[in-house]
PDB file of C-alpha atoms and ligand atoms in Angstrom:
ATOM      1  CA  UNK A   4    -171.428 -58.748 229.333  1.00 63.00           C
ATOM      2  CA  UNK A   5    -172.896 -62.167 230.042  1.00 75.00           C
ATOM      3  CA  UNK A   6    -171.171 -64.868 227.988  1.00 83.00           C
ATOM      4  CA  UNK A   7    -173.096 -67.531 226.150  1.00 90.00           C
ATOM      5  CA  UNK A   8    -172.842 -70.851 228.011  1.00 89.00           C
ATOM      6  CA  UNK A   9    -171.649 -73.904 226.102  1.00 93.00           C
ATOM      7  CA  UNK A  10    -172.539 -77.459 227.086  1.00 94.00           C
ATOM      8  CA  UNK A  11    -169.845 -80.120 227.119  1.00 94.00           C
ATOM      9  CA  UNK A  12    -169.798 -83.799 228.015  1.00 94.00           C
ATOM     10  CA  UNK A  13    -166.945 -85.035 230.182  1.00 92.00           C
ATOM     11  CA  UNK A  14    -166.051 -88.590 231.198  1.00 94.00           C
ATOM     12  CA  UNK A  15    -164.572 -88.918 234.691  1.00 93.00           C
ATOM     13  CA  UNK A  16    -163.692 -91.806 237.006  1.00 92.00           C
ATOM     14  CA  UNK A  17    -166.553 -92.218 239.502  1.00 96.00           C
ATOM     15  CA  UNK A  18    -164.363 -91.704 242.570  1.00 94.00           C
ATOM     16  CA  UNK A  19    -162.944 -88.454 241.176  1.00 94.00           C
ATOM     17  CA  UNK A  20    -166.433 -87.114 240.549  1.00 95.00           C
ATOM     18  CA  UNK A  21    -167.707 -88.091 243.988  1.00 96.00           C
ATOM     19  CA  UNK A  22    -164.743 -86.401 245.700  1.00 96.00           C
ATOM     20  CA  UNK A  23    -165.304 -83.302 243.577  1.00 96.00           C
ATOM     21  CA  UNK A  24    -169.024 -83.295 244.503  1.00 96.00           C
ATOM     22  CA  UNK A  25    -168.146 -83.559 248.205  1.00 96.00           C
ATOM     23  CA  UNK A  26    -165.806 -80.573 247.953  1.00 95.00           C
ATOM     24  CA  UNK A  27    -168.204 -78.354 246.051  1.00 95.00           C
ATOM     25  CA  UNK A  28    -170.953 -79.206 248.567  1.00 94.00           C
ATOM     26  CA  UNK A  29    -168.629 -78.266 251.453  1.00 95.00           C
ATOM     27  CA  UNK A  30    -167.684 -75.053 249.713  1.00 93.00           C
ATOM     28  CA  UNK A  31    -171.306 -74.179 249.134  1.00 94.00           C
ATOM     29  CA  UNK A  32    -171.405 -74.123 245.345  1.00 93.00           C
ATOM     30  CA  UNK A  33    -174.900 -73.997 243.939  1.00 91.00           C
ATOM     31  CA  UNK A  34    -174.121 -76.476 241.177  1.00 92.00           C
ATOM     32  CA  UNK A  35    -171.511 -78.865 239.856  1.00 93.00           C
ATOM     33  CA  UNK A  36    -171.202 -76.640 236.780  1.00 93.00           C
ATOM     34  CA  UNK A  37    -170.172 -73.665 238.913  1.00 93.00           C
ATOM     35  CA  UNK A  38    -167.486 -75.770 240.631  1.00 95.00           C
ATOM     36  CA  UNK A  39    -166.169 -76.995 237.297  1.00 94.00           C
ATOM     37  CA  UNK A  40    -166.063 -73.436 235.916  1.00 93.00           C
ATOM     38  CA  UNK A  41    -163.992 -72.331 238.918  1.00 93.00           C
ATOM     39  CA  UNK A  42    -161.654 -75.316 238.579  1.00 93.00           C
ATOM     40  CA  UNK A  43    -161.111 -74.495 234.883  1.00 94.00           C
ATOM     41  CA  UNK A  44    -160.408 -70.835 235.729  1.00 93.00           C
ATOM     42  CA  UNK A  45    -157.824 -71.989 238.278  1.00 91.00           C
ATOM     43  CA  UNK A  46    -156.246 -74.255 235.675  1.00 89.00           C
ATOM     44  CA  UNK A  47    -156.007 -71.359 233.202  1.00 90.00           C
ATOM     45  CA  UNK A  48    -154.539 -68.945 235.773  1.00 90.00           C
ATOM     46  CA  UNK A  49    -151.971 -71.572 236.752  1.00 85.00           C
ATOM     47  CA  UNK A  50    -151.003 -72.132 233.126  1.00 85.00           C
ATOM     48  CA  UNK A  51    -150.733 -68.411 232.412  1.00 88.00           C
ATOM     49  CA  UNK A  52    -148.636 -67.860 235.527  1.00 86.00           C
ATOM     50  CA  UNK A  53    -146.242 -70.596 234.418  1.00 84.00           C
ATOM     51  CA  UNK A  54    -146.125 -69.221 230.862  1.00 85.00           C
ATOM     52  CA  UNK A  55    -145.161 -65.798 232.238  1.00 86.00           C
ATOM     53  CA  UNK A  56    -142.164 -67.104 234.191  1.00 86.00           C
ATOM     54  CA  UNK A  57    -138.860 -66.236 232.499  1.00 88.00           C
ATOM     55  CA  UNK A  58    -135.129 -66.746 232.947  1.00 90.00           C
ATOM     56  CA  UNK A  59    -133.064 -69.062 235.105  1.00 92.00           C
ATOM     57  CA  UNK A  60    -135.112 -70.883 237.767  1.00 93.00           C
ATOM     58  CA  UNK A  61    -134.732 -73.701 240.256  1.00 94.00           C
ATOM     59  CA  UNK A  62    -137.669 -75.895 241.101  1.00 95.00           C
ATOM     60  CA  UNK A  63    -139.218 -79.102 242.310  1.00 97.00           C
ATOM     61  CA  UNK A  64    -141.604 -81.207 240.245  1.00 97.00           C
ATOM     62  CA  UNK A  65    -143.691 -83.613 242.310  1.00 98.00           C
ATOM     63  CA  UNK A  66    -145.356 -86.441 240.403  1.00 97.00           C
ATOM     64  CA  UNK A  67    -147.896 -88.975 241.609  1.00 97.00           C
ATOM     65  CA  UNK A  68    -148.673 -91.709 239.134  1.00 97.00           C
ATOM     66  CA  UNK A  69    -150.105 -95.143 238.611  1.00 95.00           C
ATOM     67  CA  UNK A  70    -147.319 -97.662 238.762  1.00 93.00           C
ATOM     68  CA  UNK A  71    -149.346-100.160 236.694  1.00 94.00           C
ATOM     69  CA  UNK A  72    -149.879 -97.864 233.716  1.00 93.00           C
ATOM     70  CA  UNK A  73    -148.147 -99.650 230.858  1.00 93.00           C
ATOM     71  CA  UNK A  74    -145.038 -97.838 229.638  1.00 94.00           C
ATOM     72  CA  UNK A  75    -145.377 -94.853 231.972  1.00 95.00           C
ATOM     73  CA  UNK A  76    -142.329 -95.531 234.151  1.00 92.00           C
ATOM     74  CA  UNK A  77    -140.186 -95.974 231.009  1.00 93.00           C
ATOM     75  CA  UNK A  78    -141.631 -92.844 229.424  1.00 95.00           C
ATOM     76  CA  UNK A  79    -140.835 -90.786 232.537  1.00 94.00           C
ATOM     77  CA  UNK A  80    -137.295 -92.127 232.578  1.00 93.00           C
ATOM     78  CA  UNK A  81    -136.930 -91.262 228.872  1.00 94.00           C
ATOM     79  CA  UNK A  82    -138.217 -87.727 229.484  1.00 94.00           C
ATOM     80  CA  UNK A  83    -135.649 -87.230 232.222  1.00 93.00           C
ATOM     81  CA  UNK A  84    -132.828 -88.557 230.058  1.00 94.00           C
ATOM     82  CA  UNK A  85    -133.917 -86.184 227.281  1.00 93.00           C
ATOM     83  CA  UNK A  86    -133.744 -83.277 229.763  1.00 93.00           C
ATOM     84  CA  UNK A  87    -130.414 -84.130 231.384  1.00 91.00           C
ATOM     85  CA  UNK A  88    -129.258 -80.528 231.513  1.00 93.00           C
ATOM     86  CA  UNK A  89    -132.371 -79.479 233.432  1.00 96.00           C
ATOM     87  CA  UNK A  90    -132.390 -82.191 236.062  1.00 96.00           C
ATOM     88  CA  UNK A  91    -130.221 -81.961 239.156  1.00 95.00           C
ATOM     89  CA  UNK A  92    -131.596 -84.937 241.039  1.00 95.00           C
ATOM     90  CA  UNK A  93    -134.650 -87.113 241.510  1.00 95.00           C
ATOM     91  CA  UNK A  94    -136.148 -89.270 244.209  1.00 96.00           C
ATOM     92  CA  UNK A  95    -138.569 -92.135 243.741  1.00 95.00           C
ATOM     93  CA  UNK A  96    -140.868 -93.348 246.511  1.00 96.00           C
ATOM     94  CA  UNK A  97    -143.160 -96.388 246.169  1.00 96.00           C
ATOM     95  CA  UNK A  98    -146.228 -94.999 247.929  1.00 96.00           C
ATOM     96  CA  UNK A  99    -148.361 -98.122 247.976  1.00 96.00           C
ATOM     97  CA  UNK A 100    -149.100-101.126 245.791  1.00 95.00           C
ATOM     98  CA  UNK A 101    -150.432 -98.953 242.961  1.00 95.00           C
ATOM     99  CA  UNK A 102    -148.791 -95.561 243.224  1.00 96.00           C
ATOM    100  CA  UNK A 103    -145.378 -93.996 242.890  1.00 96.00           C
ATOM    101  CA  UNK A 104    -144.222 -90.552 243.873  1.00 97.00           C
ATOM    102  CA  UNK A 105    -141.315 -88.946 242.147  1.00 97.00           C
ATOM    103  CA  UNK A 106    -139.663 -85.688 243.157  1.00 97.00           C
ATOM    104  CA  UNK A 107    -137.495 -84.113 240.465  1.00 97.00           C
ATOM    105  CA  UNK A 108    -135.208 -81.170 241.194  1.00 97.00           C
ATOM    106  CA  UNK A 109    -134.761 -78.936 238.165  1.00 97.00           C
ATOM    107  CA  UNK A 110    -132.609 -75.973 237.316  1.00 96.00           C
ATOM    108  CA  UNK A 111    -132.683 -74.094 234.036  1.00 95.00           C
ATOM    109  CA  UNK A 112    -134.676 -71.797 231.820  1.00 94.00           C
ATOM    110  CA  UNK A 113    -138.308 -71.391 232.929  1.00 93.00           C
ATOM    111  CA  UNK A 114    -139.489 -72.178 229.406  1.00 93.00           C
ATOM    112  CA  UNK A 115    -137.652 -75.524 229.364  1.00 95.00           C
ATOM    113  CA  UNK A 116    -138.960 -76.430 232.828  1.00 95.00           C
ATOM    114  CA  UNK A 117    -142.502 -75.647 231.636  1.00 94.00           C
ATOM    115  CA  UNK A 118    -142.078 -77.842 228.557  1.00 94.00           C
ATOM    116  CA  UNK A 119    -140.871 -80.754 230.676  1.00 96.00           C
ATOM    117  CA  UNK A 120    -143.727 -80.354 233.180  1.00 95.00           C
ATOM    118  CA  UNK A 121    -146.300 -80.259 230.394  1.00 93.00           C
ATOM    119  CA  UNK A 122    -144.952 -83.441 228.840  1.00 95.00           C
ATOM    120  CA  UNK A 123    -145.161 -85.131 232.259  1.00 96.00           C
ATOM    121  CA  UNK A 124    -148.748 -83.896 232.797  1.00 95.00           C
ATOM    122  CA  UNK A 125    -149.863 -85.260 229.445  1.00 94.00           C
ATOM    123  CA  UNK A 126    -148.850 -88.849 230.251  1.00 95.00           C
ATOM    124  CA  UNK A 127    -151.656 -91.360 230.623  1.00 94.00           C
ATOM    125  CA  UNK A 128    -151.709 -92.724 234.185  1.00 94.00           C
ATOM    126  CA  UNK A 129    -150.325 -89.501 235.673  1.00 96.00           C
ATOM    127  CA  UNK A 130    -152.444 -88.555 238.687  1.00 95.00           C
ATOM    128  CA  UNK A 131    -150.936 -85.293 239.837  1.00 95.00           C
ATOM    129  CA  UNK A 132    -148.113 -83.009 238.790  1.00 95.00           C
ATOM    130  CA  UNK A 133    -147.112 -80.077 240.964  1.00 95.00           C
ATOM    131  CA  UNK A 134    -144.380 -77.602 240.124  1.00 94.00           C
ATOM    132  CA  UNK A 135    -142.841 -75.239 242.632  1.00 93.00           C
ATOM    133  CA  UNK A 136    -140.277 -72.822 241.285  1.00 90.00           C
ATOM    134  CA  UNK A 137    -138.138 -70.082 242.677  1.00 88.00           C
ATOM    135  CA  UNK A 138    -135.184 -68.015 241.527  1.00 86.00           C
ATOM    136  CA  UNK A 139    -131.629 -69.092 242.177  1.00 83.00           C
ATOM    137  CA  UNK A 140    -129.963 -66.896 244.814  1.00 74.00           C
ATOM    138  CA  UNK A 141    -128.547 -64.219 242.533  1.00 68.00           C
ATOM    139  CA  UNK A 142    -132.012 -63.535 241.113  1.00 58.00           C
ATOM    140  CA  UNK A 143    -133.396 -62.520 244.518  1.00 63.00           C
TER     141      UNK A 143
HETATM  142 NI1  LIG B 221    -142.489 -96.870 242.621  1.00 80.06          NI
END
């Protein structure tokens, strides 16, 4: 059954929108709306996949963020101190004048890893958060 379409207004940085438009043009989407719908579906599938993960996992969280965002570096450090039991190691790289990359190795319950990742994603100034997880050896 065809769903009713809802209209929403979204504010985006101009450079993000122009990169998105370039990609949807290259991929042959008929409209920006169609590209946004697909991106939202991807976001939902990703979230549901992560929510379905259970038990002991090992993983890598890769963060790219704006170094100039007030309070963000401190907030990320606080988050990691609050999750001491989850975090095995981390690596910080100063990418350029404005951006930092942090790689955080985690080990623990999938639910706790998810909670930590979601808190990181929600931070203002965070540009990208990518989680890769696998099972520790005995789970394979
Ligand atoms: Ni840095």
